[in-house]
Amino acid sequence: MGVDKAALAWGGATMLERVLAELARSFDDLVVVAGPCQGAAASSLCGVTARLVWDSQAFEGPVTALRLGLATVHAEVAFACACDLPFVNATLAFALCEMATDHDAAIPLVHGRLQGLHAAYRKSCLPALESMIGCGARKLQDLAPLLDARIVTEDELRSHDPELLSFLNVNTPEDYAQALGLAKKPVR
């Protein structure tokens, strides 16, 4: 992207503020894991009560960030997502947490790809995450086989998010332009 995605403008706020405001509708305990270079965007949390924790080194990756966030959150089950999901849906996030009740995690499978940064995890995942970190594994996709993970299908997700917009992330300037265009369309 070339810039801090958390700081991208979104509806009079930042992308991070948008995600936090939405998730605050369903969750009381919000934790933001930020890299050392993300101080500006992460320090402004739009009046939402959230705890901010920092990676010890820049660019440690999602496995380390998930471990840190999961170790910090008070709840036994937590929804974890990236800051670049402008259409994240708090109702769907809460439903994923409920789906993880009898599993280590509830991980959506969208367009044939596991969505590890739009999933619910129990604290029981911490040993697997720590093992991955100890082995130098950095890909969150490698976590699911180590867990009793419930893989959530698109059909199950559509009852909360018919168009699966929650999973649209902003990785490029083109993605950002597309998301801004979609945000201007009337809701059906």
PDB file of C-alpha atoms in Angstrom:
ATOM      1  CA  MET A   1       0.000   0.000   0.000  1.00  0.00           C
ATOM      2  CA  GLY A   2       2.902   2.345   0.709  1.00  0.00           C
ATOM      3  CA  VAL A   3       1.232   3.919   3.774  1.00  0.00           C
ATOM      4  CA  ASP A   4       0.001   2.717   7.159  1.00  0.00           C
ATOM      5  CA  LYS A   5      -3.361   1.105   6.323  1.00  0.00           C
ATOM      6  CA  ALA A   6      -4.693   1.794   9.824  1.00  0.00           C
ATOM      7  CA  ALA A   7      -4.391   5.535   9.123  1.00  0.00           C
ATOM      8  CA  LEU A   8      -6.271   5.515   5.798  1.00  0.00           C
ATOM      9  CA  ALA A   9      -9.222   7.906   5.754  1.00  0.00           C
ATOM     10  CA  TRP A  10     -12.622   6.269   6.058  1.00  0.00           C
ATOM     11  CA  GLY A  11     -15.863   8.209   6.492  1.00  0.00           C
ATOM     12  CA  GLY A  12     -14.378  11.052   8.522  1.00  0.00           C
ATOM     13  CA  ALA A  13     -12.232   8.718  10.616  1.00  0.00           C
ATOM     14  CA  THR A  14      -9.371   6.308  10.015  1.00  0.00           C
ATOM     15  CA  MET A  15      -9.674   2.702   8.926  1.00  0.00           C
ATOM     16  CA  LEU A  16      -8.655   1.578  12.427  1.00  0.00           C
ATOM     17  CA  GLU A  17     -11.252   3.831  14.033  1.00  0.00           C
ATOM     18  CA  ARG A  18     -13.932   2.428  11.715  1.00  0.00           C
ATOM     19  CA  VAL A  19     -13.056  -1.167  12.635  1.00  0.00           C
ATOM     20  CA  LEU A  20     -12.985  -0.388  16.362  1.00  0.00           C
ATOM     21  CA  ALA A  21     -16.263   1.545  16.317  1.00  0.00           C
ATOM     22  CA  GLU A  22     -17.990  -1.362  14.581  1.00  0.00           C
ATOM     23  CA  LEU A  23     -16.564  -4.044  16.883  1.00  0.00           C
ATOM     24  CA  ALA A  24     -17.418  -1.988  19.984  1.00  0.00           C
ATOM     25  CA  ARG A  25     -21.074  -2.657  19.120  1.00  0.00           C
ATOM     26  CA  SER A  26     -20.645  -6.330  20.141  1.00  0.00           C
ATOM     27  CA  PHE A  27     -17.521  -6.483  22.298  1.00  0.00           C
ATOM     28  CA  ASP A  28     -16.542  -4.744  25.554  1.00  0.00           C
ATOM     29  CA  ASP A  29     -12.890  -5.769  25.591  1.00  0.00           C
ATOM     30  CA  LEU A  30     -11.037  -4.451  22.539  1.00  0.00           C
ATOM     31  CA  VAL A  31      -7.291  -4.926  22.127  1.00  0.00           C
ATOM     32  CA  VAL A  32      -5.246  -3.339  19.348  1.00  0.00           C
ATOM     33  CA  VAL A  33      -1.902  -4.930  18.529  1.00  0.00           C
ATOM     34  CA  ALA A  34       0.296  -2.398  16.770  1.00  0.00           C
ATOM     35  CA  GLY A  35       3.793  -2.439  15.414  1.00  0.00           C
ATOM     36  CA  PRO A  36       6.367   0.013  16.764  1.00  0.00           C
ATOM     37  CA  CYS A  37       6.048   2.077  13.567  1.00  0.00           C
ATOM     38  CA  GLN A  38       2.257   2.466  13.896  1.00  0.00           C
ATOM     39  CA  GLY A  39       2.144   4.909  16.773  1.00  0.00           C
ATOM     40  CA  ALA A  40       0.278   7.737  15.051  1.00  0.00           C
ATOM     41  CA  ALA A  41      -2.669   5.724  13.751  1.00  0.00           C
ATOM     42  CA  ALA A  42      -3.008   3.491  16.773  1.00  0.00           C
ATOM     43  CA  SER A  43      -2.854   6.304  19.318  1.00  0.00           C
ATOM     44  CA  SER A  44      -6.136   7.774  18.036  1.00  0.00           C
ATOM     45  CA  LEU A  45      -8.914   5.336  18.882  1.00  0.00           C
ATOM     46  CA  CYS A  46     -11.971   7.510  18.134  1.00  0.00           C
ATOM     47  CA  GLY A  47     -13.240   7.560  21.712  1.00  0.00           C
ATOM     48  CA  VAL A  48     -13.601   3.764  21.759  1.00  0.00           C
ATOM     49  CA  THR A  49     -12.174   2.151  24.858  1.00  0.00           C
ATOM     50  CA  ALA A  50      -9.449  -0.175  23.648  1.00  0.00           C
ATOM     51  CA  ARG A  51      -6.175  -1.366  25.076  1.00  0.00           C
ATOM     52  CA  LEU A  52      -3.131  -0.867  22.924  1.00  0.00           C
ATOM     53  CA  VAL A  53      -0.273  -3.373  23.018  1.00  0.00           C
ATOM     54  CA  TRP A  54       2.868  -3.249  20.928  1.00  0.00           C
ATOM     55  CA  ASP A  55       4.824  -5.857  19.021  1.00  0.00           C
ATOM     56  CA  SER A  56       8.362  -5.921  20.387  1.00  0.00           C
ATOM     57  CA  GLN A  57       9.776  -5.625  16.855  1.00  0.00           C
ATOM     58  CA  ALA A  58       8.394  -4.259  13.606  1.00  0.00           C
ATOM     59  CA  PHE A  59       7.012  -6.686  11.031  1.00  0.00           C
ATOM     60  CA  GLU A  60       6.830  -9.718  13.321  1.00  0.00           C
ATOM     61  CA  GLY A  61       3.741 -10.880  11.468  1.00  0.00           C
ATOM     62  CA  PRO A  62       0.239 -12.115  12.230  1.00  0.00           C
ATOM     63  CA  VAL A  63       1.216 -15.188  14.270  1.00  0.00           C
ATOM     64  CA  THR A  64       3.047 -13.068  16.849  1.00  0.00           C
ATOM     65  CA  ALA A  65       0.334 -10.396  16.779  1.00  0.00           C
ATOM     66  CA  LEU A  66      -2.423 -12.969  17.346  1.00  0.00           C
ATOM     67  CA  ARG A  67      -0.497 -14.516  20.247  1.00  0.00           C
ATOM     68  CA  LEU A  68      -0.014 -11.107  21.851  1.00  0.00           C
ATOM     69  CA  GLY A  69      -3.631 -10.065  21.365  1.00  0.00           C
ATOM     70  CA  LEU A  70      -5.049 -13.373  22.572  1.00  0.00           C
ATOM     71  CA  ALA A  71      -2.795 -13.315  25.648  1.00  0.00           C
ATOM     72  CA  THR A  72      -3.952  -9.756  26.425  1.00  0.00           C
ATOM     73  CA  VAL A  73      -7.718 -10.011  25.940  1.00  0.00           C
ATOM     74  CA  HIS A  74      -9.796 -10.878  29.021  1.00  0.00           C
ATOM     75  CA  ALA A  75     -12.377 -13.081  27.273  1.00  0.00           C
ATOM     76  CA  GLU A  76     -11.851 -16.797  26.740  1.00  0.00           C
ATOM     77  CA  VAL A  77     -12.854 -16.405  23.074  1.00  0.00           C
ATOM     78  CA  ALA A  78     -11.792 -13.418  20.985  1.00  0.00           C
ATOM     79  CA  PHE A  79     -12.477 -12.191  17.484  1.00  0.00           C
ATOM     80  CA  ALA A  80      -9.254 -11.285  15.673  1.00  0.00           C
ATOM     81  CA  CYS A  81      -9.120  -9.178  12.554  1.00  0.00           C
ATOM     82  CA  ALA A  82      -6.842  -6.928  10.578  1.00  0.00           C
ATOM     83  CA  CYS A  83      -7.191  -3.145  10.540  1.00  0.00           C
ATOM     84  CA  ASP A  84      -7.830  -3.084   6.787  1.00  0.00           C
ATOM     85  CA  LEU A  85     -11.357  -4.545   6.786  1.00  0.00           C
ATOM     86  CA  PRO A  86     -13.595  -1.483   6.343  1.00  0.00           C
ATOM     87  CA  PHE A  87     -16.791  -3.543   6.114  1.00  0.00           C
ATOM     88  CA  VAL A  88     -16.148  -5.700   9.179  1.00  0.00           C
ATOM     89  CA  ASN A  89     -19.465  -6.706  10.720  1.00  0.00           C
ATOM     90  CA  ALA A  90     -19.793  -6.896  14.519  1.00  0.00           C
ATOM     91  CA  THR A  91     -22.776  -9.252  14.332  1.00  0.00           C
ATOM     92  CA  LEU A  92     -20.814 -11.713  12.203  1.00  0.00           C
ATOM     93  CA  ALA A  93     -17.762 -11.352  14.468  1.00  0.00           C
ATOM     94  CA  PHE A  94     -19.884 -12.193  17.515  1.00  0.00           C
ATOM     95  CA  ALA A  95     -21.441 -15.174  15.695  1.00  0.00           C
ATOM     96  CA  LEU A  96     -17.953 -16.501  14.912  1.00  0.00           C
ATOM     97  CA  CYS A  97     -17.097 -16.310  18.623  1.00  0.00           C
ATOM     98  CA  GLU A  98     -20.204 -18.334  19.409  1.00  0.00           C
ATOM     99  CA  MET A  99     -19.207 -20.894  16.748  1.00  0.00           C
ATOM    100  CA  ALA A 100     -15.865 -21.340  18.536  1.00  0.00           C
ATOM    101  CA  THR A 101     -17.560 -22.382  21.782  1.00  0.00           C
ATOM    102  CA  ASP A 102     -16.769 -26.098  21.338  1.00  0.00           C
ATOM    103  CA  HIS A 103     -13.607 -25.595  19.268  1.00  0.00           C
ATOM    104  CA  ASP A 104     -10.246 -23.862  19.518  1.00  0.00           C
ATOM    105  CA  ALA A 105     -11.237 -21.548  16.679  1.00  0.00           C
ATOM    106  CA  ALA A 106     -13.906 -20.694  14.119  1.00  0.00           C
ATOM    107  CA  ILE A 107     -12.162 -19.757  10.887  1.00  0.00           C
ATOM    108  CA  PRO A 108     -14.109 -18.706   7.786  1.00  0.00           C
ATOM    109  CA  LEU A 109     -13.287 -20.212   4.409  1.00  0.00           C
ATOM    110  CA  VAL A 110     -14.035 -17.583   1.758  1.00  0.00           C
ATOM    111  CA  HIS A 111     -13.231 -17.963  -1.931  1.00  0.00           C
ATOM    112  CA  GLY A 112     -11.278 -21.138  -1.109  1.00  0.00           C
ATOM    113  CA  ARG A 113      -9.008 -19.381   1.391  1.00  0.00           C
ATOM    114  CA  LEU A 114      -8.958 -19.543   5.201  1.00  0.00           C
ATOM    115  CA  GLN A 115      -9.520 -16.096   6.703  1.00  0.00           C
ATOM    116  CA  GLY A 116      -7.239 -16.277   9.736  1.00  0.00           C
ATOM    117  CA  LEU A 117      -7.427 -12.533  10.338  1.00  0.00           C
ATOM    118  CA  HIS A 118     -11.211 -12.530  10.417  1.00  0.00           C
ATOM    119  CA  ALA A 119     -11.766 -15.404  12.838  1.00  0.00           C
ATOM    120  CA  ALA A 120     -12.546 -16.298  16.431  1.00  0.00           C
ATOM    121  CA  TYR A 121      -9.934 -17.939  18.655  1.00  0.00           C
ATOM    122  CA  ARG A 122      -9.991 -19.396  22.161  1.00  0.00           C
ATOM    123  CA  LYS A 123      -7.107 -18.928  24.566  1.00  0.00           C
ATOM    124  CA  SER A 124      -6.491 -22.664  24.101  1.00  0.00           C
ATOM    125  CA  CYS A 125      -4.747 -21.634  20.839  1.00  0.00           C
ATOM    126  CA  LEU A 126      -1.887 -19.980  22.727  1.00  0.00           C
ATOM    127  CA  PRO A 127       0.350 -23.093  22.981  1.00  0.00           C
ATOM    128  CA  ALA A 128       0.049 -23.719  19.226  1.00  0.00           C
ATOM    129  CA  LEU A 129       0.879 -20.082  18.493  1.00  0.00           C
ATOM    130  CA  GLU A 130       3.871 -20.176  20.845  1.00  0.00           C
ATOM    131  CA  SER A 131       5.078 -23.383  19.189  1.00  0.00           C
ATOM    132  CA  MET A 132       4.807 -21.769  15.763  1.00  0.00           C
ATOM    133  CA  ILE A 133       6.769 -18.739  16.957  1.00  0.00           C
ATOM    134  CA  GLY A 134       9.426 -21.008  18.466  1.00  0.00           C
ATOM    135  CA  CYS A 135       9.803 -22.790  15.107  1.00  0.00           C
ATOM    136  CA  GLY A 136       9.926 -19.531  13.169  1.00  0.00           C
ATOM    137  CA  ALA A 137       6.578 -20.166  11.428  1.00  0.00           C
ATOM    138  CA  ARG A 138       5.101 -16.861  10.280  1.00  0.00           C
ATOM    139  CA  LYS A 139       2.107 -17.867   8.151  1.00  0.00           C
ATOM    140  CA  LEU A 140      -1.214 -17.786   9.977  1.00  0.00           C
ATOM    141  CA  GLN A 141      -2.559 -20.286   7.407  1.00  0.00           C
ATOM    142  CA  ASP A 142      -0.396 -22.905   9.132  1.00  0.00           C
ATOM    143  CA  LEU A 143      -2.281 -22.542  12.435  1.00  0.00           C
ATOM    144  CA  ALA A 144      -5.607 -24.200  11.551  1.00  0.00           C
ATOM    145  CA  PRO A 145      -4.183 -27.748  11.160  1.00  0.00           C
ATOM    146  CA  LEU A 146      -2.698 -27.474  14.669  1.00  0.00           C
ATOM    147  CA  LEU A 147      -6.101 -26.749  16.218  1.00  0.00           C
ATOM    148  CA  ASP A 148      -9.554 -28.188  16.636  1.00  0.00           C
ATOM    149  CA  ALA A 149     -10.773 -25.501  14.260  1.00  0.00           C
ATOM    150  CA  ARG A 150     -14.308 -25.186  13.000  1.00  0.00           C
ATOM    151  CA  ILE A 151     -14.100 -24.149   9.357  1.00  0.00           C
ATOM    152  CA  VAL A 152     -17.053 -21.872   8.637  1.00  0.00           C
ATOM    153  CA  THR A 153     -18.500 -22.057   5.129  1.00  0.00           C
ATOM    154  CA  GLU A 154     -19.610 -19.164   2.949  1.00  0.00           C
ATOM    155  CA  ASP A 155     -23.219 -20.331   3.238  1.00  0.00           C
ATOM    156  CA  GLU A 156     -23.045 -20.039   7.041  1.00  0.00           C
ATOM    157  CA  LEU A 157     -21.449 -16.592   6.769  1.00  0.00           C
ATOM    158  CA  ARG A 158     -24.023 -15.236   4.316  1.00  0.00           C
ATOM    159  CA  SER A 159     -26.784 -15.287   6.933  1.00  0.00           C
ATOM    160  CA  HIS A 160     -24.899 -12.424   8.625  1.00  0.00           C
ATOM    161  CA  ASP A 161     -23.160 -10.916   5.593  1.00  0.00           C
ATOM    162  CA  PRO A 162     -24.974 -11.796   2.336  1.00  0.00           C
ATOM    163  CA  GLU A 163     -22.333 -10.279   0.049  1.00  0.00           C
ATOM    164  CA  LEU A 164     -19.347 -11.302   2.235  1.00  0.00           C
ATOM    165  CA  LEU A 165     -18.155  -7.683   2.236  1.00  0.00           C
ATOM    166  CA  SER A 166     -16.701  -8.189   5.717  1.00  0.00           C
ATOM    167  CA  PHE A 167     -13.857 -10.064   4.051  1.00  0.00           C
ATOM    168  CA  LEU A 168     -12.892  -7.293   1.626  1.00  0.00           C
ATOM    169  CA  ASN A 169      -9.482  -6.102   2.760  1.00  0.00           C
ATOM    170  CA  VAL A 170      -7.490  -3.153   1.511  1.00  0.00           C
ATOM    171  CA  ASN A 171      -4.016  -4.194   0.379  1.00  0.00           C
ATOM    172  CA  THR A 172      -3.463  -1.901  -2.609  1.00  0.00           C
ATOM    173  CA  PRO A 173      -4.516   1.587  -3.692  1.00  0.00           C
ATOM    174  CA  GLU A 174      -6.904  -0.126  -6.125  1.00  0.00           C
ATOM    175  CA  ASP A 175      -8.505  -2.111  -3.273  1.00  0.00           C
ATOM    176  CA  TYR A 176      -8.900   1.122  -1.309  1.00  0.00           C
ATOM    177  CA  ALA A 177     -10.560   2.876  -4.271  1.00  0.00           C
ATOM    178  CA  GLN A 178     -12.890  -0.106  -4.747  1.00  0.00           C
ATOM    179  CA  ALA A 179     -13.847  -0.095  -1.053  1.00  0.00           C
ATOM    180  CA  LEU A 180     -14.526   3.651  -1.100  1.00  0.00           C
ATOM    181  CA  GLY A 181     -16.745   3.155  -4.146  1.00  0.00           C
ATOM    182  CA  LEU A 182     -18.667   0.335  -2.461  1.00  0.00           C
ATOM    183  CA  ALA A 183     -19.142   2.464   0.668  1.00  0.00           C
ATOM    184  CA  LYS A 184     -20.949   5.083  -1.444  1.00  0.00           C
ATOM    185  CA  LYS A 185     -23.471   2.561  -2.825  1.00  0.00           C
ATOM    186  CA  PRO A 186     -26.878   2.416  -1.130  1.00  0.00           C
ATOM    187  CA  VAL A 187     -27.441  -0.489   1.221  1.00  0.00           C
ATOM    188  CA  ARG A 188     -29.825  -3.128  -0.142  1.00  0.00           C
TER     189      ARG A 188
END
